[in-house]
């Protein structure tokens, strides 16, 4: 008789969507966790010899990898609904920037904690974040238990975090060293955009990223207005401008990439540059439709991101998946474009690759036990013909009943293990008066 195999937790559920290389879907499934990693997974009958310290029998539920929000500004939850229905540049320069110039770390931390709570509740276990006073976001993610790739946003003008671009670069260097050995908090170099930086600053960003072997992330080709400004200022379209600075390479990932010519898609594919698609934000700001189907045809797998809650207005990756699939079907006139499996790949594997964490976004033996479970007992989740289609088209995100990172339960059926949401909500409500005063 075989000796029992010890493990920390044994989970069972009706379905397990692995997102492994074979995209296996296992029915009547079990998954064993040990030391924060997946020890084994398969049909429940094959894991009977495991002896767990704890068991979680989820019943009529679907276990899947945690989602990867590959581009957001989590702290901007405190500006949710503050300046809606405006063009990008008016929204940014007349509403967002005037408030943000007054930011303090406690406000950023508060907004980021709210963002983390929303992501835990809706199945996100890792996110890439670009914002001001970013160390406060790192602290929030660390407290919440999420994985983060963080970057202080770098401008060629002063911000609440620094007086000069040189000070900003020094801050990035300092925080990269501070968080260097943290298992969940990782740093990147994140210049804001071509219209808020100079060629000199962008070159220095590139050099810093290479010096510390950090990813490089920038908003690029988000609108036609950005393209026109870049041509007027630098004599080149944004993609060509970044290529001339050496930016386009596998360590770089771009947010939005909406206004792209066909040859620019070719160039991104050839250079291994990654893209993060933000469909809901692009639709809300009328920025346009990123040519994702052309990227896929070139062998690229974009990641998926929500952007900030001030321009989305949520950090819910299930809503983002549905919007992504539907947007591209209607914009191309082809209902076969971006099928459910491709969209789920974007929200897991594509995002994980973009942020430089390819071990995430999948459930495989030896990989991180970063997973979520969806309650299939909700009316909108029945019946189940295709678990992947159910995830992309039927789920709202609020069916999530369990969120786990590194084998640690962070959210369980209404209970947050790392956050006091009742107190958090009261503090966020009190921020509204401050925001309105600062906008003037």
Short mmCIF file of C-alpha atoms in Angstrom, two decimals:
data_model
loop_
_atom_site.label_atom_id
_atom_site.label_comp_id
_atom_site.label_asym_id
_atom_site.label_seq_id
_atom_site.Cartn_x
_atom_site.Cartn_y
_atom_site.Cartn_z
CA UNK A 1 0.00 0.00 0.00
CA UNK A 2 1.34 3.42 -0.99
CA UNK A 3 2.40 5.77 1.79
CA UNK A 4 0.18 8.89 2.15
CA UNK A 5 1.72 11.99 0.57
CA UNK A 6 1.65 14.95 2.98
CA UNK A 7 0.53 18.37 1.73
CA UNK A 8 -0.68 21.62 3.26
CA UNK A 9 -4.06 21.91 1.52
CA UNK A 10 -6.14 19.71 -0.73
CA UNK A 11 -8.80 21.50 -2.80
CA UNK A 12 -11.56 19.77 -4.71
CA UNK A 13 -14.04 21.21 -7.21
CA UNK A 14 -16.28 20.29 -10.12
CA UNK A 15 -13.86 21.75 -12.68
CA UNK A 16 -10.20 22.72 -12.83
CA UNK A 17 -9.07 24.96 -15.72
CA UNK A 18 -5.29 24.53 -15.69
CA UNK A 19 -4.12 26.89 -18.47
CA UNK A 20 -1.15 24.55 -18.88
CA UNK A 21 0.51 23.96 -22.24
CA UNK A 22 -2.27 21.55 -23.22
CA UNK A 23 -5.04 23.77 -21.78
CA UNK A 24 -6.34 20.80 -19.83
CA UNK A 25 -9.71 21.02 -18.17
CA UNK A 26 -10.23 18.44 -15.44
CA UNK A 27 -13.65 17.42 -14.13
CA UNK A 28 -14.26 16.25 -10.55
CA UNK A 29 -10.82 17.68 -9.85
CA UNK A 30 -8.41 17.95 -6.98
CA UNK A 31 -5.33 20.10 -6.40
CA UNK A 32 -2.73 19.62 -3.68
CA UNK A 33 -0.71 22.56 -2.33
CA UNK A 34 2.58 22.38 -0.42
CA UNK A 35 4.97 25.19 0.51
CA UNK A 36 3.00 27.70 -1.55
CA UNK A 37 3.22 25.66 -4.75
CA UNK A 38 1.06 23.23 -6.65
CA UNK A 39 2.21 19.77 -5.58
CA UNK A 40 -0.15 17.80 -7.79
CA UNK A 41 -3.42 18.15 -9.67
CA UNK A 42 -5.76 15.86 -11.56
CA UNK A 43 -9.00 13.95 -11.19
CA UNK A 44 -9.96 13.57 -7.55
CA UNK A 45 -9.61 9.78 -7.84
CA UNK A 46 -5.90 10.19 -8.62
CA UNK A 47 -5.14 12.26 -5.50
CA UNK A 48 -6.70 9.96 -2.91
CA UNK A 49 -3.30 9.14 -1.42
CA UNK A 50 -2.59 12.73 -0.41
CA UNK A 51 -2.75 13.51 3.32
CA UNK A 52 -3.51 17.22 3.70
CA UNK A 53 -3.21 19.30 6.85
CA UNK A 54 -6.38 21.09 5.67
CA UNK A 55 -9.06 20.38 3.07
CA UNK A 56 -11.21 22.76 1.04
CA UNK A 57 -14.08 20.95 -0.65
CA UNK A 58 -15.52 23.65 -2.90
CA UNK A 59 -18.29 21.52 -4.38
CA UNK A 60 -19.93 22.92 -7.52
CA UNK A 61 -17.10 25.33 -8.25
CA UNK A 62 -14.47 26.02 -10.89
CA UNK A 63 -10.81 26.44 -9.94
CA UNK A 64 -8.60 28.41 -12.33
CA UNK A 65 -5.34 30.37 -12.27
CA UNK A 66 -5.47 33.83 -10.75
CA UNK A 67 -5.84 36.53 -13.39
CA UNK A 68 -3.03 38.95 -14.27
CA UNK A 69 -4.00 42.61 -14.61
CA UNK A 70 -1.05 43.66 -16.75
CA UNK A 71 -1.67 47.42 -16.74
CA UNK A 72 -3.39 49.47 -14.09
CA UNK A 73 -3.12 52.39 -11.71
CA UNK A 74 -4.61 50.74 -8.63
CA UNK A 75 -4.55 53.80 -6.37
CA UNK A 76 -6.81 55.71 -8.78
CA UNK A 77 -9.79 53.93 -7.25
CA UNK A 78 -10.18 57.08 -5.13
CA UNK A 79 -11.00 58.92 -8.39
CA UNK A 80 -13.56 56.39 -9.61
CA UNK A 81 -16.42 58.27 -11.29
CA UNK A 82 -14.77 61.63 -10.66
CA UNK A 83 -14.37 62.82 -14.27
CA UNK A 84 -16.33 60.69 -16.70
CA UNK A 85 -17.38 61.08 -20.33
CA UNK A 86 -14.43 63.21 -21.45
CA UNK A 87 -11.74 62.90 -24.15
CA UNK A 88 -8.40 61.53 -22.91
CA UNK A 89 -6.36 64.74 -22.89
CA UNK A 90 -9.14 66.85 -21.33
CA UNK A 91 -9.77 64.12 -18.76
CA UNK A 92 -6.06 63.91 -17.94
CA UNK A 93 -4.87 67.54 -18.05
CA UNK A 94 -7.94 69.34 -16.70
CA UNK A 95 -9.16 66.84 -14.11
CA UNK A 96 -6.67 64.15 -13.14
CA UNK A 97 -3.32 65.99 -13.16
CA UNK A 98 -4.64 68.96 -11.09
CA UNK A 99 -5.66 66.60 -8.28
CA UNK A 100 -2.64 64.31 -8.52
CA UNK A 101 -0.13 67.12 -8.05
CA UNK A 102 -1.35 67.35 -4.42
CA UNK A 103 -1.04 63.64 -3.65
CA UNK A 104 0.49 62.32 -0.44
CA UNK A 105 1.57 58.80 0.37
CA UNK A 106 -1.35 58.12 2.71
CA UNK A 107 -3.86 58.89 -0.06
CA UNK A 108 -2.04 56.68 -2.56
CA UNK A 109 -1.83 53.85 -0.03
CA UNK A 110 -5.53 54.14 0.73
CA UNK A 111 -6.53 54.08 -2.95
CA UNK A 112 -4.19 51.16 -3.61
CA UNK A 113 -5.63 49.15 -0.71
CA UNK A 114 -9.11 49.69 -2.14
CA UNK A 115 -7.81 48.57 -5.53
CA UNK A 116 -6.27 45.46 -3.98
CA UNK A 117 -9.56 44.64 -2.27
CA UNK A 118 -11.40 44.91 -5.57
CA UNK A 119 -8.86 42.74 -7.36
CA UNK A 120 -8.93 40.08 -4.64
CA UNK A 121 -12.73 40.04 -4.80
CA UNK A 122 -12.75 39.61 -8.59
CA UNK A 123 -10.03 37.04 -9.09
CA UNK A 124 -6.83 38.98 -9.81
CA UNK A 125 -3.69 37.67 -8.10
CA UNK A 126 -1.01 39.73 -9.89
CA UNK A 127 -0.92 43.21 -11.38
CA UNK A 128 1.40 45.69 -13.06
CA UNK A 129 1.03 49.15 -11.59
CA UNK A 130 2.27 52.57 -12.68
CA UNK A 131 1.56 55.52 -10.41
CA UNK A 132 2.85 58.39 -8.31
CA UNK A 133 4.43 57.70 -4.91
CA UNK A 134 4.48 54.09 -6.01
CA UNK A 135 6.20 52.79 -2.91
CA UNK A 136 2.87 53.24 -1.12
CA UNK A 137 1.27 50.95 -3.73
CA UNK A 138 4.00 48.37 -3.13
CA UNK A 139 3.24 48.51 0.58
CA UNK A 140 -0.47 48.06 -0.09
CA UNK A 141 0.12 45.05 -2.35
CA UNK A 142 2.49 43.57 0.22
CA UNK A 143 -0.15 43.95 2.94
CA UNK A 144 -2.93 42.54 0.75
CA UNK A 145 -0.81 39.56 -0.32
CA UNK A 146 -0.88 40.19 -4.08
CA UNK A 147 1.92 39.96 -6.63
CA UNK A 148 2.87 43.33 -8.11
CA UNK A 149 5.20 44.67 -10.77
CA UNK A 150 5.45 48.31 -9.73
CA UNK A 151 6.94 51.42 -11.27
CA UNK A 152 7.12 55.04 -10.19
CA UNK A 153 5.68 56.99 -13.11
CA UNK A 154 8.41 59.15 -14.63
CA UNK A 155 7.72 62.57 -16.16
CA UNK A 156 10.04 65.27 -17.47
CA UNK A 157 8.36 67.67 -15.01
CA UNK A 158 7.99 67.60 -11.20
CA UNK A 159 5.66 65.17 -9.49
CA UNK A 160 4.62 64.68 -5.84
CA UNK A 161 7.43 62.12 -5.56
CA UNK A 162 10.35 64.08 -7.06
CA UNK A 163 11.40 67.56 -8.20
CA UNK A 164 13.46 66.68 -11.26
CA UNK A 165 13.64 63.73 -13.67
CA UNK A 166 17.03 62.89 -12.18
CA UNK A 167 15.43 62.67 -8.74
CA UNK A 168 12.77 60.40 -10.21
CA UNK A 169 15.36 58.04 -11.67
CA UNK A 170 17.22 58.02 -8.36
CA UNK A 171 13.97 57.10 -6.60
CA UNK A 172 13.42 54.17 -8.97
CA UNK A 173 16.97 53.00 -8.33
CA UNK A 174 16.49 53.27 -4.56
CA UNK A 175 13.22 51.32 -4.51
CA UNK A 176 14.52 48.66 -6.91
CA UNK A 177 17.25 47.93 -4.37
CA UNK A 178 14.85 48.11 -1.41
CA UNK A 179 12.40 45.52 -2.83
CA UNK A 180 15.06 43.46 -4.64
CA UNK A 181 14.59 40.18 -2.77
CA UNK A 182 10.86 40.32 -2.09
CA UNK A 183 9.03 37.26 -3.46
CA UNK A 184 5.91 39.16 -4.56
CA UNK A 185 6.93 42.82 -5.01
CA UNK A 186 8.94 43.39 -8.18
CA UNK A 187 10.02 46.70 -9.71
CA UNK A 188 10.09 48.07 -13.27
CA UNK A 189 11.08 51.33 -14.96
CA UNK A 190 7.94 53.15 -16.12
CA UNK A 191 8.17 56.42 -18.06
CA UNK A 192 4.65 57.76 -18.52
CA UNK A 193 4.37 58.43 -22.27
CA UNK A 194 6.15 60.06 -25.19
CA UNK A 195 4.22 63.32 -24.69
CA UNK A 196 5.21 63.71 -21.01
CA UNK A 197 8.92 62.86 -21.35
CA UNK A 198 11.96 63.88 -23.37
CA UNK A 199 14.31 61.76 -25.50
CA UNK A 200 16.99 62.24 -22.85
CA UNK A 201 14.74 60.95 -20.07
CA UNK A 202 13.62 57.97 -22.13
CA UNK A 203 17.24 57.03 -22.87
CA UNK A 204 18.05 57.25 -19.17
CA UNK A 205 15.03 55.06 -18.40
CA UNK A 206 16.26 52.48 -20.87
CA UNK A 207 19.77 52.52 -19.41
CA UNK A 208 18.42 52.11 -15.87
CA UNK A 209 16.21 49.21 -16.88
CA UNK A 210 19.15 47.42 -18.50
CA UNK A 211 21.46 48.16 -15.55
CA UNK A 212 19.11 46.47 -13.08
CA UNK A 213 17.60 43.94 -15.55
CA UNK A 214 14.16 45.43 -14.95
CA UNK A 215 11.17 45.43 -17.31
CA UNK A 216 10.37 48.72 -19.04
CA UNK A 217 6.76 49.83 -19.38
CA UNK A 218 5.22 52.87 -21.12
CA UNK A 219 1.85 54.09 -22.43
CA UNK A 220 2.26 54.15 -26.21
CA UNK A 221 0.17 54.86 -29.31
CA UNK A 222 -2.96 55.30 -27.22
CA UNK A 223 -4.66 57.87 -29.45
CA UNK A 224 -4.37 59.61 -32.80
CA UNK A 225 -3.78 62.84 -30.90
CA UNK A 226 -0.70 61.30 -29.29
CA UNK A 227 0.55 60.23 -32.71
CA UNK A 228 0.06 63.71 -34.18
CA UNK A 229 1.86 65.30 -31.22
CA UNK A 230 4.76 62.87 -31.52
CA UNK A 231 5.15 63.57 -35.24
CA UNK A 232 5.04 67.32 -34.63
CA UNK A 233 7.55 67.17 -31.75
CA UNK A 234 9.91 64.38 -32.81
CA UNK A 235 9.24 63.88 -36.52
CA UNK A 236 8.22 60.26 -35.96
CA UNK A 237 5.20 58.20 -35.00
CA UNK A 238 5.35 56.86 -31.42
CA UNK A 239 6.45 53.31 -32.28
CA UNK A 240 9.22 54.49 -34.61
CA UNK A 241 10.26 57.10 -32.06
CA UNK A 242 10.65 54.41 -29.39
CA UNK A 243 12.45 52.13 -31.83
CA UNK A 244 14.97 54.91 -32.49
CA UNK A 245 15.66 55.05 -28.74
CA UNK A 246 16.21 51.28 -28.52
CA UNK A 247 13.05 50.66 -26.52
CA UNK A 248 11.56 47.88 -28.63
CA UNK A 249 12.75 44.55 -27.26
CA UNK A 250 11.43 41.58 -25.22
CA UNK A 251 11.96 43.39 -21.89
CA UNK A 252 9.56 46.18 -22.89
CA UNK A 253 5.78 46.07 -22.69
CA UNK A 254 3.45 48.76 -24.00
CA UNK A 255 0.09 49.83 -22.63
CA UNK A 256 -2.74 50.37 -25.14
CA UNK A 257 -1.00 50.25 -28.58
CA UNK A 258 -4.19 51.42 -30.28
CA UNK A 259 -3.07 53.69 -33.13
CA UNK A 260 -0.79 51.25 -34.95
CA UNK A 261 -0.07 50.95 -38.67
CA UNK A 262 0.35 47.41 -40.08
CA UNK A 263 4.12 47.78 -40.39
CA UNK A 264 4.26 48.84 -36.72
CA UNK A 265 2.55 45.62 -35.69
CA UNK A 266 5.21 43.82 -37.75
CA UNK A 267 7.94 45.70 -35.90
CA UNK A 268 6.54 44.91 -32.47
CA UNK A 269 6.34 41.22 -33.37
CA UNK A 270 9.86 41.16 -34.84
CA UNK A 271 11.42 42.83 -31.79
CA UNK A 272 9.55 40.72 -29.23
CA UNK A 273 7.99 43.82 -27.67
CA UNK A 274 4.90 42.93 -25.67
CA UNK A 275 1.56 44.73 -25.59
CA UNK A 276 -1.14 45.07 -22.94
CA UNK A 277 -4.63 45.66 -24.28
CA UNK A 278 -7.06 47.78 -22.21
CA UNK A 279 -10.37 47.51 -24.09
CA UNK A 280 -12.79 49.07 -21.59
CA UNK A 281 -10.63 52.15 -20.99
CA UNK A 282 -10.01 52.54 -24.73
CA UNK A 283 -13.73 52.36 -25.41
CA UNK A 284 -14.71 54.74 -22.61
CA UNK A 285 -12.19 57.37 -23.70
CA UNK A 286 -13.00 56.72 -27.39
CA UNK A 287 -9.31 56.08 -28.02
CA UNK A 288 -9.98 53.46 -30.66
CA UNK A 289 -9.55 49.71 -31.09
CA UNK A 290 -6.16 48.09 -30.73
CA UNK A 291 -5.37 45.74 -33.67
CA UNK A 292 -5.23 42.69 -31.44
CA UNK A 293 -6.30 40.23 -34.14
CA UNK A 294 -3.33 41.40 -36.28
CA UNK A 295 -1.02 40.88 -33.30
CA UNK A 296 -2.35 37.37 -32.81
CA UNK A 297 -1.81 36.65 -36.50
CA UNK A 298 1.85 37.63 -36.00
CA UNK A 299 2.21 35.14 -33.15
CA UNK A 300 1.95 37.76 -30.40
CA UNK A 301 -0.16 37.12 -27.30
CA UNK A 302 -1.06 40.49 -25.75
CA UNK A 303 -1.78 40.75 -22.07
CA UNK A 304 -4.98 42.27 -20.75
CA UNK A 305 -5.29 45.19 -18.36
CA UNK A 306 -8.02 47.30 -16.83
CA UNK A 307 -6.14 50.61 -16.78
CA UNK A 308 -7.12 52.70 -13.74
CA UNK A 309 -10.52 52.84 -12.07
CA UNK A 310 -10.76 56.52 -13.05
CA UNK A 311 -10.99 55.56 -16.72
CA UNK A 312 -12.64 52.13 -16.66
CA UNK A 313 -14.29 52.33 -13.92
CA UNK A 314 -13.37 48.97 -12.44
CA UNK A 315 -10.39 46.71 -11.86
CA UNK A 316 -12.45 43.62 -12.68
CA UNK A 317 -10.62 41.35 -15.13
CA UNK A 318 -13.69 39.22 -15.80
CA UNK A 319 -15.45 42.31 -17.12
CA UNK A 320 -12.33 43.09 -19.15
CA UNK A 321 -12.30 39.63 -20.74
CA UNK A 322 -15.92 39.90 -21.83
CA UNK A 323 -15.40 43.42 -23.19
CA UNK A 324 -12.28 42.31 -25.07
CA UNK A 325 -14.01 39.44 -26.83
CA UNK A 326 -17.11 41.41 -27.77
CA UNK A 327 -15.26 44.56 -28.89
CA UNK A 328 -13.16 42.72 -31.43
CA UNK A 329 -16.01 40.68 -32.82
CA UNK A 330 -18.12 43.75 -33.51
CA UNK A 331 -15.22 45.92 -34.73
CA UNK A 332 -14.05 43.29 -37.23
CA UNK A 333 -17.50 42.01 -38.15
CA UNK A 334 -16.24 38.48 -37.47
CA UNK A 335 -17.79 36.46 -34.62
CA UNK A 336 -14.93 33.96 -34.72
CA UNK A 337 -12.29 36.57 -33.79
CA UNK A 338 -10.84 36.30 -30.27
CA UNK A 339 -12.57 33.12 -29.09
CA UNK A 340 -12.97 32.56 -25.36
CA UNK A 341 -9.80 30.48 -24.99
CA UNK A 342 -7.67 33.19 -26.61
CA UNK A 343 -9.12 35.87 -24.34
CA UNK A 344 -8.51 33.72 -21.25
CA UNK A 345 -4.94 33.18 -22.48
CA UNK A 346 -4.51 36.96 -22.68
CA UNK A 347 -5.79 37.45 -19.12
CA UNK A 348 -3.47 34.78 -17.73
CA UNK A 349 -0.50 33.67 -19.83
CA UNK A 350 -0.23 36.85 -21.91
CA UNK A 351 -0.24 39.12 -18.89
CA UNK A 352 2.20 36.92 -17.00
CA UNK A 353 4.65 37.03 -19.91
CA UNK A 354 4.25 40.79 -20.30
CA UNK A 355 5.16 41.49 -16.67
CA UNK A 356 8.09 39.08 -16.76
CA UNK A 357 6.48 36.44 -14.51
CA UNK A 358 5.86 33.50 -16.90
CA UNK A 359 5.37 31.13 -13.97
CA UNK A 360 2.07 32.89 -13.20
CA UNK A 361 -1.24 32.53 -15.04
CA UNK A 362 -1.17 28.72 -15.06
CA UNK A 363 -1.64 25.85 -12.62
CA UNK A 364 1.06 23.21 -13.03
CA UNK A 365 2.98 20.99 -10.58
CA UNK A 366 5.85 23.00 -9.13
CA UNK A 367 4.26 26.33 -10.08
CA UNK A 368 2.83 28.93 -7.70
CA UNK A 369 -0.47 28.09 -6.01
CA UNK A 370 -2.00 31.35 -7.22
CA UNK A 371 -5.60 30.44 -7.93
CA UNK A 372 -9.21 31.52 -7.72
CA UNK A 373 -12.45 29.59 -7.53
CA UNK A 374 -15.82 30.55 -8.99
CA UNK A 375 -19.10 29.46 -7.45
CA UNK A 376 -21.06 27.67 -10.17
CA UNK A 377 -24.15 27.72 -7.98
CA UNK A 378 -25.04 31.18 -9.29
CA UNK A 379 -27.92 31.26 -11.81
CA UNK A 380 -25.79 32.93 -14.49
CA UNK A 381 -23.24 30.11 -14.27
CA UNK A 382 -25.60 27.25 -15.15
CA UNK A 383 -25.58 25.02 -17.11
CA UNK A 384 -21.89 24.44 -17.90
CA UNK A 385 -21.10 23.21 -21.41
CA UNK A 386 -17.70 24.87 -21.74
CA UNK A 387 -15.93 26.04 -18.57
CA UNK A 388 -13.77 28.48 -20.54
CA UNK A 389 -16.74 30.06 -22.29
CA UNK A 390 -18.46 30.31 -18.92
CA UNK A 391 -15.48 32.17 -17.49
CA UNK A 392 -15.24 34.67 -20.36
CA UNK A 393 -18.86 35.26 -21.34
CA UNK A 394 -21.07 34.37 -18.35
CA UNK A 395 -19.04 35.25 -15.26
CA UNK A 396 -19.21 38.76 -13.80
CA UNK A 397 -16.27 38.30 -11.44
CA UNK A 398 -18.47 38.37 -8.37
CA UNK A 399 -18.85 34.59 -8.50
CA UNK A 400 -15.29 34.42 -7.13
CA UNK A 401 -15.52 32.64 -3.78
CA UNK A 402 -11.82 32.00 -3.13
CA UNK A 403 -8.61 33.86 -3.96
CA UNK A 404 -5.28 32.32 -3.03
CA UNK A 405 -1.70 33.53 -3.62
CA UNK A 406 1.27 31.33 -2.86
CA UNK A 407 -1.00 28.84 -1.16
CA UNK A 408 -2.31 31.48 1.24
CA UNK A 409 -6.03 32.23 1.30
CA UNK A 410 -6.59 35.98 0.92
CA UNK A 411 -10.33 36.05 0.20
CA UNK A 412 -12.88 33.39 1.14
CA UNK A 413 -16.62 33.82 0.53
CA UNK A 414 -16.93 37.44 1.68
CA UNK A 415 -14.08 37.41 4.17
CA UNK A 416 -10.85 39.27 3.46
CA UNK A 417 -7.98 37.70 5.40
CA UNK A 418 -5.53 40.60 5.02
CA UNK A 419 -7.73 43.71 4.80
CA UNK A 420 -10.29 45.48 7.00
CA UNK A 421 -12.64 46.59 4.24
CA UNK A 422 -15.25 48.20 6.49
CA UNK A 423 -12.68 50.64 7.86
CA UNK A 424 -11.15 51.08 4.42
CA UNK A 425 -14.47 52.10 2.85
CA UNK A 426 -15.06 54.77 5.52
CA UNK A 427 -11.65 56.32 4.85
CA UNK A 428 -12.21 56.33 1.10
CA UNK A 429 -15.58 58.05 1.48
CA UNK A 430 -13.89 60.79 3.51
CA UNK A 431 -11.49 61.47 0.61
CA UNK A 432 -14.20 62.82 -1.70
CA UNK A 433 -14.20 66.31 -0.21
CA UNK A 434 -10.42 66.57 -0.55
CA UNK A 435 -10.57 65.53 -4.23
CA UNK A 436 -13.22 68.11 -5.13
CA UNK A 437 -11.31 70.88 -3.33
CA UNK A 438 -8.06 70.07 -5.14
CA UNK A 439 -9.69 70.10 -8.56
CA UNK A 440 -10.98 73.58 -7.77
#
